[in-house]
Short mmCIF file of C-alpha atoms in Angstrom, two decimals:
data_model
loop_
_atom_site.label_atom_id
_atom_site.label_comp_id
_atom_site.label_asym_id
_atom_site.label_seq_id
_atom_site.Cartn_x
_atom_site.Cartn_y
_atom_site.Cartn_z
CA UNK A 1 23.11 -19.97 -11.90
CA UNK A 2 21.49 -22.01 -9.59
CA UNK A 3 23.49 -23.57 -6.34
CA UNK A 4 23.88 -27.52 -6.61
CA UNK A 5 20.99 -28.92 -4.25
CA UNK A 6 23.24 -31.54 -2.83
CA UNK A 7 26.26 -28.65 -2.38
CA UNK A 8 23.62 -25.88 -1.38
CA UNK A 9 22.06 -28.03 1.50
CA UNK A 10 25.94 -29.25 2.86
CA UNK A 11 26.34 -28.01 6.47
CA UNK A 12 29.17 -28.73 8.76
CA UNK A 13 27.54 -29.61 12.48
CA UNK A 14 29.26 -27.29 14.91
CA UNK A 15 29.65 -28.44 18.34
CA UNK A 16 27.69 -26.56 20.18
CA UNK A 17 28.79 -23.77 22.50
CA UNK A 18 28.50 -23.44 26.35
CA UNK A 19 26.12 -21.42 28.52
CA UNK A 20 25.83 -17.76 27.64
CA UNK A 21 25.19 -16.82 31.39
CA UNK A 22 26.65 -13.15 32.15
CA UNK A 23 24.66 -10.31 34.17
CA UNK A 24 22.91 -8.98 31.44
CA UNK A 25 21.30 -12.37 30.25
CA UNK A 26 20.26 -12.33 33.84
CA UNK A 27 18.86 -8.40 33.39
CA UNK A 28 16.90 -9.81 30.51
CA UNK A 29 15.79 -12.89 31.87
CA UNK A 30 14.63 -11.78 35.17
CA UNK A 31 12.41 -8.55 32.94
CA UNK A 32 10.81 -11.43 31.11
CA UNK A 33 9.51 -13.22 33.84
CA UNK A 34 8.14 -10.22 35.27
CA UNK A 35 6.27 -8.39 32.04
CA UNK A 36 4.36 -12.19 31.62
CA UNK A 37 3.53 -11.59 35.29
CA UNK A 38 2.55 -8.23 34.72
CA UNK A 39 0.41 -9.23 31.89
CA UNK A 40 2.69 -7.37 29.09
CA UNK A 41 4.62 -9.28 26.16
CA UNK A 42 8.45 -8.55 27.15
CA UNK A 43 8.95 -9.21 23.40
CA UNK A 44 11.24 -5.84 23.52
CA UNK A 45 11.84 -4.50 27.09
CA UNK A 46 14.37 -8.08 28.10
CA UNK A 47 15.91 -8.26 24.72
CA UNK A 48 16.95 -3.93 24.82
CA UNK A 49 17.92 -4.23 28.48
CA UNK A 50 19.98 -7.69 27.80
CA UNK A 51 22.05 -5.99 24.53
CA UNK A 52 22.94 -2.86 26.49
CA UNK A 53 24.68 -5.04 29.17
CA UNK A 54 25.80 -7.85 26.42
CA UNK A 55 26.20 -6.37 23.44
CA UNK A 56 27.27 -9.81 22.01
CA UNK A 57 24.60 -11.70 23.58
CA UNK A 58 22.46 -12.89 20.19
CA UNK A 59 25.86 -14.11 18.90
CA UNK A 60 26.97 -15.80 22.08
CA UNK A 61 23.20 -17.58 22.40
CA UNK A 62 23.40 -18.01 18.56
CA UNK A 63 26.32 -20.20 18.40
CA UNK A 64 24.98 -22.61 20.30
CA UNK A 65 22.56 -23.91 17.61
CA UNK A 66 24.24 -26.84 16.91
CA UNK A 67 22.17 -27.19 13.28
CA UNK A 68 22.53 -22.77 12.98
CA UNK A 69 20.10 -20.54 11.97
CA UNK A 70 17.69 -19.30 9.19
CA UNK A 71 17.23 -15.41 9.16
CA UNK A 72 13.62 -14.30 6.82
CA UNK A 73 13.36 -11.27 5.56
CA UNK A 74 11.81 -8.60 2.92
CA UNK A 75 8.98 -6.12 3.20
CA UNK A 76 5.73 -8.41 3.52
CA UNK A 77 5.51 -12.13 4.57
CA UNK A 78 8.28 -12.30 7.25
CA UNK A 79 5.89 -13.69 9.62
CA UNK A 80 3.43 -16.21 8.20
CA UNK A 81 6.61 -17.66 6.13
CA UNK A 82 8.94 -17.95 9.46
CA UNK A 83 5.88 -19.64 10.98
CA UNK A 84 5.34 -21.67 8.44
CA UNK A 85 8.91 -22.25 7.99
CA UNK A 86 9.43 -23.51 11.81
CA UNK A 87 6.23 -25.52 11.00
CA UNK A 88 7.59 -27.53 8.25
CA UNK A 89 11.55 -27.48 10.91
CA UNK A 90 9.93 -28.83 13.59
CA UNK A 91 7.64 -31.95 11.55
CA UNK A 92 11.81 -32.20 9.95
CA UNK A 93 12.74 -33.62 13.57
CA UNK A 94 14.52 -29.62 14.34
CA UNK A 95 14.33 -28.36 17.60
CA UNK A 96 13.29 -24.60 16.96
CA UNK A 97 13.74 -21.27 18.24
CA UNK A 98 11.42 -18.99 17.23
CA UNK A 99 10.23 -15.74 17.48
CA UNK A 100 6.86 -16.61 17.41
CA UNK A 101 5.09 -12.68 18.01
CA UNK A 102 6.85 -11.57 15.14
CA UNK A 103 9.13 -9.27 17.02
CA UNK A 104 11.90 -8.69 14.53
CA UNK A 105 13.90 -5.73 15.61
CA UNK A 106 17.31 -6.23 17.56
CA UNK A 107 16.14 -6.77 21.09
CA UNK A 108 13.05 -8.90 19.72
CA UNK A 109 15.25 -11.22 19.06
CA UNK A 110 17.38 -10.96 21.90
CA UNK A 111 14.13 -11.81 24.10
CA UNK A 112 13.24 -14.74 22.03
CA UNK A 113 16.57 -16.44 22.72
CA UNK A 114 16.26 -15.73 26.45
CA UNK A 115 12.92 -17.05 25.95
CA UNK A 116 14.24 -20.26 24.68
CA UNK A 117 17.32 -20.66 27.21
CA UNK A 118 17.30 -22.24 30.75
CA UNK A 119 18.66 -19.37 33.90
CA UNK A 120 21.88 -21.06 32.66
CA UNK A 121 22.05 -19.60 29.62
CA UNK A 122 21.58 -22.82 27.53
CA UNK A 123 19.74 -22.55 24.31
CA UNK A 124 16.99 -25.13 23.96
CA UNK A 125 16.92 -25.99 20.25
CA UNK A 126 19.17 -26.75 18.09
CA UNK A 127 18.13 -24.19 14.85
CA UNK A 128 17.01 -21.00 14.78
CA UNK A 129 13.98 -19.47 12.58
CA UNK A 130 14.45 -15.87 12.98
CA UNK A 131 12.04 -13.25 11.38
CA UNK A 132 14.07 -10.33 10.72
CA UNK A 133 13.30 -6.31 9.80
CA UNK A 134 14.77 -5.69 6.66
CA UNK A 135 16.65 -2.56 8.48
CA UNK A 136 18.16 -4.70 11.40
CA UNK A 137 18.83 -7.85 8.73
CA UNK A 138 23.16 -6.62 8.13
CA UNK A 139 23.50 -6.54 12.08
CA UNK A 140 21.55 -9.60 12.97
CA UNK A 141 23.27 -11.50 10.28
CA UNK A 142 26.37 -10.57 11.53
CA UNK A 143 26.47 -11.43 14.81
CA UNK A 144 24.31 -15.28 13.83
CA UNK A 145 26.39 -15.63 10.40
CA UNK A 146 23.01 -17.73 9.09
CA UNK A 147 23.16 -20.91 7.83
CA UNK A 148 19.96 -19.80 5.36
CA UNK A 149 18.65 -16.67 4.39
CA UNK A 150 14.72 -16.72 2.63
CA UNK A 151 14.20 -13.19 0.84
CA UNK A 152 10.30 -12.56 0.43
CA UNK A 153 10.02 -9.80 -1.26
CA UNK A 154 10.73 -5.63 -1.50
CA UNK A 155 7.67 -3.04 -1.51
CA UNK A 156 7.89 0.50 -0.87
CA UNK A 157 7.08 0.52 3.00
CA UNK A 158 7.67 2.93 5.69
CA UNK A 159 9.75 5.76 4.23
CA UNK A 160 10.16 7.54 6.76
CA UNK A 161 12.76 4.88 7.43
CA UNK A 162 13.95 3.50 4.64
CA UNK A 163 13.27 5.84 1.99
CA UNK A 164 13.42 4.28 -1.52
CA UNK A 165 13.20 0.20 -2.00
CA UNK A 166 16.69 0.25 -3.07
CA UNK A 167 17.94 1.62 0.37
CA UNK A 168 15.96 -1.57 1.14
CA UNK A 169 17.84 -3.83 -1.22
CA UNK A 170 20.77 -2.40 -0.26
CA UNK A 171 20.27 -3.45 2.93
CA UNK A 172 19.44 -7.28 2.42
CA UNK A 173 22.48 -7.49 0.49
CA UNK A 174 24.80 -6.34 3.06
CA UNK A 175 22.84 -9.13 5.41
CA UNK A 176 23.45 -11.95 2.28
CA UNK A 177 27.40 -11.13 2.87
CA UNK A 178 27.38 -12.82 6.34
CA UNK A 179 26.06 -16.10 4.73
CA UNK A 180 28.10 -18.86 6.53
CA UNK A 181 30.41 -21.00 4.71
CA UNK A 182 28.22 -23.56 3.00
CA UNK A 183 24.89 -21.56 3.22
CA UNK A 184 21.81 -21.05 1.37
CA UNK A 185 19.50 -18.04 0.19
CA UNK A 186 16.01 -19.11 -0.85
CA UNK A 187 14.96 -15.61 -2.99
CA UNK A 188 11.31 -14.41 -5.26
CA UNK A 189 12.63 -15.54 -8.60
CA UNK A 190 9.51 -12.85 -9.30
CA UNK A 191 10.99 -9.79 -7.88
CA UNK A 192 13.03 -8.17 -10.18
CA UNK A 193 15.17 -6.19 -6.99
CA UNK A 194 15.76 -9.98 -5.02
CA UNK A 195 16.69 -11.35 -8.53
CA UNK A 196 19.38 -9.24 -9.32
CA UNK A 197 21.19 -10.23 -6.09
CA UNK A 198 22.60 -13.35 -7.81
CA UNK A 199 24.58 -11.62 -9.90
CA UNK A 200 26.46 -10.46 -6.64
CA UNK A 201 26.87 -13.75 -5.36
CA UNK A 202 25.83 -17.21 -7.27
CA UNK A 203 26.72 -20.23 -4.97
CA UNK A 204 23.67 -22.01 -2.90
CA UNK A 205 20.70 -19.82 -4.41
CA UNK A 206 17.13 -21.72 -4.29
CA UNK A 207 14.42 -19.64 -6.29
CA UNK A 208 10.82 -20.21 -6.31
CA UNK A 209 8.10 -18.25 -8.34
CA UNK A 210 4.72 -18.57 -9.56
CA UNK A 211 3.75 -19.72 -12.78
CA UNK A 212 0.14 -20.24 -13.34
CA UNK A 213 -2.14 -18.80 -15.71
CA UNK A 214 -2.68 -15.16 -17.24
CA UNK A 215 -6.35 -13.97 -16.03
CA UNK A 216 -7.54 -13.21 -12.44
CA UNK A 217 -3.97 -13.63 -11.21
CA UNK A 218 -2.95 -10.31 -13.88
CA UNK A 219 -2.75 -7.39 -11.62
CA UNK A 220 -2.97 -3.37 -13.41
CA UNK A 221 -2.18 -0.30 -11.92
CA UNK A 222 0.63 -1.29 -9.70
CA UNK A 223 2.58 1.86 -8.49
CA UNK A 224 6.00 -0.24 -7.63
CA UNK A 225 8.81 0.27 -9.86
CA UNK A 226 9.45 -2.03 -12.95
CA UNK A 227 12.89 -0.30 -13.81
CA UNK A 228 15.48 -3.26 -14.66
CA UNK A 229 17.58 -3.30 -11.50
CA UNK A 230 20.99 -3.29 -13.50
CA UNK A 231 20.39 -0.94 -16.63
CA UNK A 232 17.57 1.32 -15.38
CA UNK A 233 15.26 0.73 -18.13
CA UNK A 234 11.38 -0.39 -18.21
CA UNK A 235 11.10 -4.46 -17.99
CA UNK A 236 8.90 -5.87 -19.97
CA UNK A 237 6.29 -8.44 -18.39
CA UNK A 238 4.47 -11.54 -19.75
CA UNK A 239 2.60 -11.72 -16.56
CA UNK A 240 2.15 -9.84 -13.64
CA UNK A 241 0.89 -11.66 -10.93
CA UNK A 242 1.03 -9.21 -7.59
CA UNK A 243 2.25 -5.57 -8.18
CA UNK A 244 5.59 -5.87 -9.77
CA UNK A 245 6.07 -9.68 -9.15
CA UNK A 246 5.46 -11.69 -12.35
CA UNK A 247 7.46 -12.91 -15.10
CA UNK A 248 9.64 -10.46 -17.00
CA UNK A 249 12.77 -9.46 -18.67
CA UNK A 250 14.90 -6.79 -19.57
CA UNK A 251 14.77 -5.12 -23.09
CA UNK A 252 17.75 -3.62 -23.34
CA UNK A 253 20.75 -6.14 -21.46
CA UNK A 254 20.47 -9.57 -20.37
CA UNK A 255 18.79 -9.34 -17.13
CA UNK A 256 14.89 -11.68 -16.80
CA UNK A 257 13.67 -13.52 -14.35
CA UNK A 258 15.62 -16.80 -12.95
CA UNK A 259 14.23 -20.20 -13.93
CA UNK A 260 12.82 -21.21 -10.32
CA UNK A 261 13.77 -24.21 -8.55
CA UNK A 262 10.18 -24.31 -7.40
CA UNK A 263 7.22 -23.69 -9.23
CA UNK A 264 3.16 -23.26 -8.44
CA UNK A 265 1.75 -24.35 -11.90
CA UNK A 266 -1.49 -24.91 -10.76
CA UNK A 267 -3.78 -24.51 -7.46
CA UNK A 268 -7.38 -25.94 -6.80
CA UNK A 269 -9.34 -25.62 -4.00
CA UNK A 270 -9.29 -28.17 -1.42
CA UNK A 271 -12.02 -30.67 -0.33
CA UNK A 272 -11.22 -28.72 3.29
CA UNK A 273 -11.84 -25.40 1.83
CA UNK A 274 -8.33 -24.59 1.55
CA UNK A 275 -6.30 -24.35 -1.62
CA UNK A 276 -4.47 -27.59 -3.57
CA UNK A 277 -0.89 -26.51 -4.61
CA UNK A 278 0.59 -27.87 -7.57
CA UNK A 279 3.85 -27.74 -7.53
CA UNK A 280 6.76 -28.21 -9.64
CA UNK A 281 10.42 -28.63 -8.19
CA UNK A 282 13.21 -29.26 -11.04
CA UNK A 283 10.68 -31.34 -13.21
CA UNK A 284 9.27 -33.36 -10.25
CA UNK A 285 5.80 -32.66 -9.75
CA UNK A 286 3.84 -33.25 -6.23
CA UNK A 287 0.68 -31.53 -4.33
CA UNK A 288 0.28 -30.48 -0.99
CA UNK A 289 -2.99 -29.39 0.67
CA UNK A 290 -2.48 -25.51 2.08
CA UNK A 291 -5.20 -23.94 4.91
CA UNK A 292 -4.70 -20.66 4.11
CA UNK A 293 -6.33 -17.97 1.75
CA UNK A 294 -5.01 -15.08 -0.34
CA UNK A 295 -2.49 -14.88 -3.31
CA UNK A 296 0.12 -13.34 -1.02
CA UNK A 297 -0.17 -16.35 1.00
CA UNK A 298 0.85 -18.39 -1.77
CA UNK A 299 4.40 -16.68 -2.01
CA UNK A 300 4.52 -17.29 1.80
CA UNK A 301 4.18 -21.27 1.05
CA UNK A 302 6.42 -21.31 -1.24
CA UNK A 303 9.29 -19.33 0.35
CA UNK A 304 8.60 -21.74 3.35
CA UNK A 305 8.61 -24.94 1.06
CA UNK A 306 11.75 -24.24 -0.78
CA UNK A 307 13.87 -23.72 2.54
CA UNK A 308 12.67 -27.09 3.78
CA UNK A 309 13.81 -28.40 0.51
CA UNK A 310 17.08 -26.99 0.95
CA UNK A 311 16.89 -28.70 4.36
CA UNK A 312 15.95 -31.68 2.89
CA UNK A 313 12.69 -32.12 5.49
CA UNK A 314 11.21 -35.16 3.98
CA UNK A 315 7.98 -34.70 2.06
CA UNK A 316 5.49 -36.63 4.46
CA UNK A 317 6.80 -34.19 7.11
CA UNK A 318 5.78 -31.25 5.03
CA UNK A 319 2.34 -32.74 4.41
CA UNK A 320 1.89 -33.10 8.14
CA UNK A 321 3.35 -29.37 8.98
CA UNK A 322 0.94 -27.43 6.07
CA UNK A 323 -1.66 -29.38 7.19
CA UNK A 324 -1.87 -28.02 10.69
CA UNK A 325 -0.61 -24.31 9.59
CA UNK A 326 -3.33 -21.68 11.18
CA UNK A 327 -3.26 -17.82 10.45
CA UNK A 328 -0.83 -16.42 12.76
CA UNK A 329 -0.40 -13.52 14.25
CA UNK A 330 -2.72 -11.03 13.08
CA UNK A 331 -2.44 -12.23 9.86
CA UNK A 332 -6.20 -13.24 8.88
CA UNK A 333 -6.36 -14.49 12.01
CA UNK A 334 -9.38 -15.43 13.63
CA UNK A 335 -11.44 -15.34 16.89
CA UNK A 336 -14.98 -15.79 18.19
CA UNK A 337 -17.03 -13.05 20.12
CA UNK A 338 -20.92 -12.69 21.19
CA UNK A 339 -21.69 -15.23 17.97
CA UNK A 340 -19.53 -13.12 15.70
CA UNK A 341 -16.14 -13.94 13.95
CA UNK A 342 -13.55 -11.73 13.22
CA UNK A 343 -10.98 -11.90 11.36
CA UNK A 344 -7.63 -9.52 12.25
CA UNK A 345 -5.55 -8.97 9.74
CA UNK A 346 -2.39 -6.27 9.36
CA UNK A 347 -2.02 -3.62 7.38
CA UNK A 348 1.04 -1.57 6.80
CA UNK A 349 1.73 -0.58 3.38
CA UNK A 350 -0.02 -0.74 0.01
CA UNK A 351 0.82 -3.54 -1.63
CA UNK A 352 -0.29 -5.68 1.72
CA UNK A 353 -3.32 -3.55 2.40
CA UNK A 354 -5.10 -4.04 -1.11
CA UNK A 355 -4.54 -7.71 -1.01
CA UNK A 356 -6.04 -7.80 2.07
CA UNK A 357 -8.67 -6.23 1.08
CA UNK A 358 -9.11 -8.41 -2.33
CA UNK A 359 -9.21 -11.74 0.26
CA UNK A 360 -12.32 -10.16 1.84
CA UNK A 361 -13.50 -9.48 -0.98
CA UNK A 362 -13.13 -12.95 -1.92
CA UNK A 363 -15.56 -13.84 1.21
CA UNK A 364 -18.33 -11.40 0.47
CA UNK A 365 -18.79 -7.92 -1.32
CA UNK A 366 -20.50 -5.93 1.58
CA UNK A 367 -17.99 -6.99 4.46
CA UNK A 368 -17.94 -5.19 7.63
CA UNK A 369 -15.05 -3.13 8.23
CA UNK A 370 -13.12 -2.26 11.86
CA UNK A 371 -9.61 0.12 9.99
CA UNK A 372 -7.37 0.86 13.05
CA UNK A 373 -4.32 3.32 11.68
CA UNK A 374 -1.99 4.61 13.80
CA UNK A 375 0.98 6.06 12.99
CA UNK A 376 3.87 5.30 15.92
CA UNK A 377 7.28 4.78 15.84
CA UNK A 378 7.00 0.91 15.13
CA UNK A 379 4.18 1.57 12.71
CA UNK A 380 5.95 4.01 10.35
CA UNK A 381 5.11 7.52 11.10
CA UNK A 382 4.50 8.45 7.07
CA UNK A 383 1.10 7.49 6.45
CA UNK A 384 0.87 8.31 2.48
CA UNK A 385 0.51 4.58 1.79
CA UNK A 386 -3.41 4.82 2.63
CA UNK A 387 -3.57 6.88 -0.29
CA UNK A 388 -1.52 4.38 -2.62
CA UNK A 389 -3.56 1.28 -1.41
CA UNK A 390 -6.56 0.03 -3.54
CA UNK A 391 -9.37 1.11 -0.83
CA UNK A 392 -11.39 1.70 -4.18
CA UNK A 393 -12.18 -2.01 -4.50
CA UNK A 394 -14.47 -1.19 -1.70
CA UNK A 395 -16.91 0.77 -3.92
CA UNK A 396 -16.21 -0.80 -7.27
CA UNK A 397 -19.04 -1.63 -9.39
CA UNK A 398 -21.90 -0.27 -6.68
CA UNK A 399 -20.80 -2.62 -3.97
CA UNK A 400 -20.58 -0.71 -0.59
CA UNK A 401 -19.30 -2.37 3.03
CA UNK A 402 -22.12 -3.24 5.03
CA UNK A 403 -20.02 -1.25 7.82
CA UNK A 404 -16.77 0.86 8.21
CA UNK A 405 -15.37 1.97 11.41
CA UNK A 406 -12.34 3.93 11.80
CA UNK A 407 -9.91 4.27 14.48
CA UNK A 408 -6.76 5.15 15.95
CA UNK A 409 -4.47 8.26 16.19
CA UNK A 410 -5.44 8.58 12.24
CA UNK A 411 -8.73 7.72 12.46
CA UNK A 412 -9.86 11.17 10.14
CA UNK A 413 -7.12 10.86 7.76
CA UNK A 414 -8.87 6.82 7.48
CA UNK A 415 -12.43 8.30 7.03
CA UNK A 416 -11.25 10.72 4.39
CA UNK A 417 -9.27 8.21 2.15
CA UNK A 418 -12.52 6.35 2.34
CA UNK A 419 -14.36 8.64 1.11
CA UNK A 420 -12.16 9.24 -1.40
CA UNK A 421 -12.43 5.63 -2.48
CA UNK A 422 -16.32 6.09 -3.21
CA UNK A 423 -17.56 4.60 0.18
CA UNK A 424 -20.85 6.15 1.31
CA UNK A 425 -20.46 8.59 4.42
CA UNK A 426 -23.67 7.22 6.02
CA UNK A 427 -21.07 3.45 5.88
CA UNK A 428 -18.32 5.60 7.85
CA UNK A 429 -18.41 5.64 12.13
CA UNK A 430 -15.15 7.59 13.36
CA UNK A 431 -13.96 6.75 16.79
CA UNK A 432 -10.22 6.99 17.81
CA UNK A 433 -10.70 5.07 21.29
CA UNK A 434 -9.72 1.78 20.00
CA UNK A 435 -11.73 -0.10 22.90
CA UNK A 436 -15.08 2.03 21.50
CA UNK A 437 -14.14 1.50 18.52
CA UNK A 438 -14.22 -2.33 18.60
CA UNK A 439 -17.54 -2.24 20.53
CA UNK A 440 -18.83 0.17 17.76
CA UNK A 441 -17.50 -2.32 15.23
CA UNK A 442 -19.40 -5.46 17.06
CA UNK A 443 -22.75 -3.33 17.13
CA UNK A 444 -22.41 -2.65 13.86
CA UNK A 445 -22.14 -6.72 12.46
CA UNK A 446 -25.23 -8.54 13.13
CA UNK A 447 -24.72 -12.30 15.14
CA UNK A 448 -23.47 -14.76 12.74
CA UNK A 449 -21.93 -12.09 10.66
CA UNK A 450 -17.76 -11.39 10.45
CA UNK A 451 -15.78 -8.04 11.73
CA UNK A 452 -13.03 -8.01 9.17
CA UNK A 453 -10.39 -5.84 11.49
CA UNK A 454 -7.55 -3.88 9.57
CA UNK A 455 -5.24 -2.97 11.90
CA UNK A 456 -1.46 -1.19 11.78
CA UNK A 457 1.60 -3.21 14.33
CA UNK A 458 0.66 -0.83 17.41
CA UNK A 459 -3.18 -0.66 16.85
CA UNK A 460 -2.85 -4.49 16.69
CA UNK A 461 -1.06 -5.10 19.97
CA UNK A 462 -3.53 -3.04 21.51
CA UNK A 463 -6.91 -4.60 20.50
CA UNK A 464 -5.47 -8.11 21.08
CA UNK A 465 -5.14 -6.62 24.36
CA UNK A 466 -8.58 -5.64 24.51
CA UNK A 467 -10.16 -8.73 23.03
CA UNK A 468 -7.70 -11.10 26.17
CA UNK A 469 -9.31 -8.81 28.67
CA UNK A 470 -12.77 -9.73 27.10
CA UNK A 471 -11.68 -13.39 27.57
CA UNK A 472 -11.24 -13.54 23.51
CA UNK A 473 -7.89 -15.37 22.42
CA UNK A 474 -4.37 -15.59 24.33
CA UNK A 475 -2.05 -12.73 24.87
CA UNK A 476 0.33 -12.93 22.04
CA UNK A 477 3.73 -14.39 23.48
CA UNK A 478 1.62 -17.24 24.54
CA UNK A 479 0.46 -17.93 20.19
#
């Protein structure tokens, strides 16, 4: 059963706390100042330094949001939603701490709220939008006891750490335990694992889902799981909209899909060449113009717009904060080189990768193709997801890209699933040296033309790197 949306949104304003000055605030705050003068991030290196001094140091900075925190989480969308989500805080009259780079671990978080403090230790802001790993959510909950939790969604993604998606779910609902009194969860009404977690705890849940029409939006071939998460046996699905998200229900006990609290019925595109959203929210209907492309994307918007219902932004404000929303963070995000746009978007598991790959698709059938893999402690080191992702989109019905070059420390193991996938050999360039590789890439797309770059977390870092010493974008703590 759904929470009460008056009860749900009901927050007792805490007075807020005093400095959080100690020696290792002043560790972590004096090694951000010098990796921005060195040129480096110093989204990690303050925040791991800080915690080893202060182990309580994200709860001592995180009780002084007078208005708390929201913690997102789940295996794709953390970042575009928490962007859009501090978006749509910020037009709501919030003052915001984010951590805007989309470093999610621990000590990422730790150096956002040094970031955001004065060399007193005195948070500026007043709420907190936290993108969270789903591994670190149980501690980082703990120590910030959220005011809101939003729950994208659970795909199999880097087992070598997590192993099966219910070590996963396990872990988000150990995080959903340190829910502050009065709190909300905003969850994917669509995926059957996030559903199931109201049955463990009912108060102050806001679901959203999708429900527009069967036909380009019905996915095949999905290798997730449909097991029903209580009983174990095979849901059935009226309509499947992104690998196992849809709408479904369990044969053989009582388990289906929540009604959501917030509906896309319909979407058109926009006179701006975005997308119209029709939306539906407890049998009021209302639009709202949305920037950015892909069907993923539209999960992201409305994980985003239910938490600012919950927060009760006001609806001109949301207009005004989807309105300016931009692709963040390597997440179709664009820049301009030499009279050529590219467009850098991550990959890390299958699910993410093949609708990547449909939105370029989407743009043109012979696209041309920069895939950076590497396989590094903070990219996952098991790379058997290439091999689960739809590369074979590439090469369906005759098409070809225009270009393909591979790179990174598994640049072969990149050619070969190509291949695999039916693209031409004469289409494949192999060079590891990421630098090369992007030069390669820019030879290879004629002026006027887009470099569609797929890179993993580490290979990403790296060639925004390159591309700021080319004089192409900002260095990413400054996005």
């Amino acid at each position: 059963m759904n929470g009460d949306h008056n009860r749900g949104t009901s927050f007792r304003r805490r007075a807020p706390a005093g400095g959080s000055f100690s020696p290792g605030f002043l560790v972590g705050k004096l090694l951000l100042g010098a990796t921005r003068l060195l040129g480096r991030g110093g989204t990690t290196l303050p925040g791991r330094a800080a915690l080893s001094l202060a182990p309580g140091l994200i709860s001592s900075l995180g009780r002084q949001l007078a208005q708390g925190s929201i913690l997102v989480t789940g295996t794709n969308g953390k970042t575009t939603t928490a962007y859009l989500l501090a978006g749509l805080m910020k037009q709501g009259g919030f003052g915001v701490v984010h951590n805007h780079s989309g470093s999610n671990l621990s000590w990422g978080i730790a150096s956002s709220l040094i970031e955001s403090s004065s060399w007193g230790g005195r948070l500026r802001g007043d709420l907190g939008v936290l993108e969270v790993d789903e591994g670190f959510f149980p501690v980082v909950a703990q120590d910030l006891r959220p005011r809101g939790v939003v729950v994208t969604n659970i795909f199999r993604d880097q087992l070598d750490r997590f192993g099966t998606v219910e070590k996963v779910r396990e872990k988000i609902e150990a995080g959903l335990g340190f829910l502050e009194e009065g709190g909300f969860k905003v969850i994917n009404a669509d995926d059957p694992s996030l559903a199931s977690l109201e049955s463990s705890r009912t108060e102050y849940t806001w679901f959203y889902g999708l429900e527009l029409p069967a036909g380009r939006d019905r996915l095949t071939g999905s290798r997730e799981k449909t097991a029903c998460p209580l009983c174990r046996a095979t849901l059935e699905y009226r309509q499947v909209y992104l690998a196992h998200l849809g709408r479904y229900r369990c044969p053989s006990c009582r388990f289906q899909r929540p009604e959501p609290d917030l509906k896309l019925v319909a979407r058109e595109p926009a006179p701006d060449g975005g997308t119209l959203l029709d939306l539906d929210f407890r049998g009021e209907r209302f639009k709202l113009a949305y920037p950015l492309l892909g069907r993923y994307n539209l999960y992201n918007a409305l994980a985003a717009i239910s938490c600012a219902l919950a927060m009760k932004v006001p609806r001109q404000a949301m207009e005004r904060a989807l309105a300016a929303a931009a692709p963040t963070f390597g997440r179709m995000e664009r820049f301009s080189i030499n009279g050529r746009q590219l467009v850098m978007a991550l990959i890390k598991n299958a699910v993410g990768a093949g609708e990547v790959l449909q939105t370029i698709l989407e743009q043109g059938k012979e696209p041309h193709l920069l895939l950076a893999i590497n396989n590094k402690a903070a990219d996952g080191t098991d790379i058997s997801w290439l091999w689960e992702a739809d590369f074979e989109c590439l090469a369906a019905g005759g098409a070809q890209p225009a270009s393909a070059t591979v790179s990174g420390t598994r640049a072969e193991d990149m050619a070969g699933r190509l291949k695999e996938a039916g693209v031409a050999p004469d289409r494949i360039q192999v060079e590891k040296r990421l630098k090369e590789s992007l030069l390669k890439g820019l030879a290879s797309t004629p002026k006027g033309g887009t470099l569609y770059i797929l890179p993993t977390y580490t290979a990403m870092l790296e060639i925004r790197s390159i591309l700021n010493r080319m004089g192409v974008g900002r260095p990413f703590w400054e996005t």
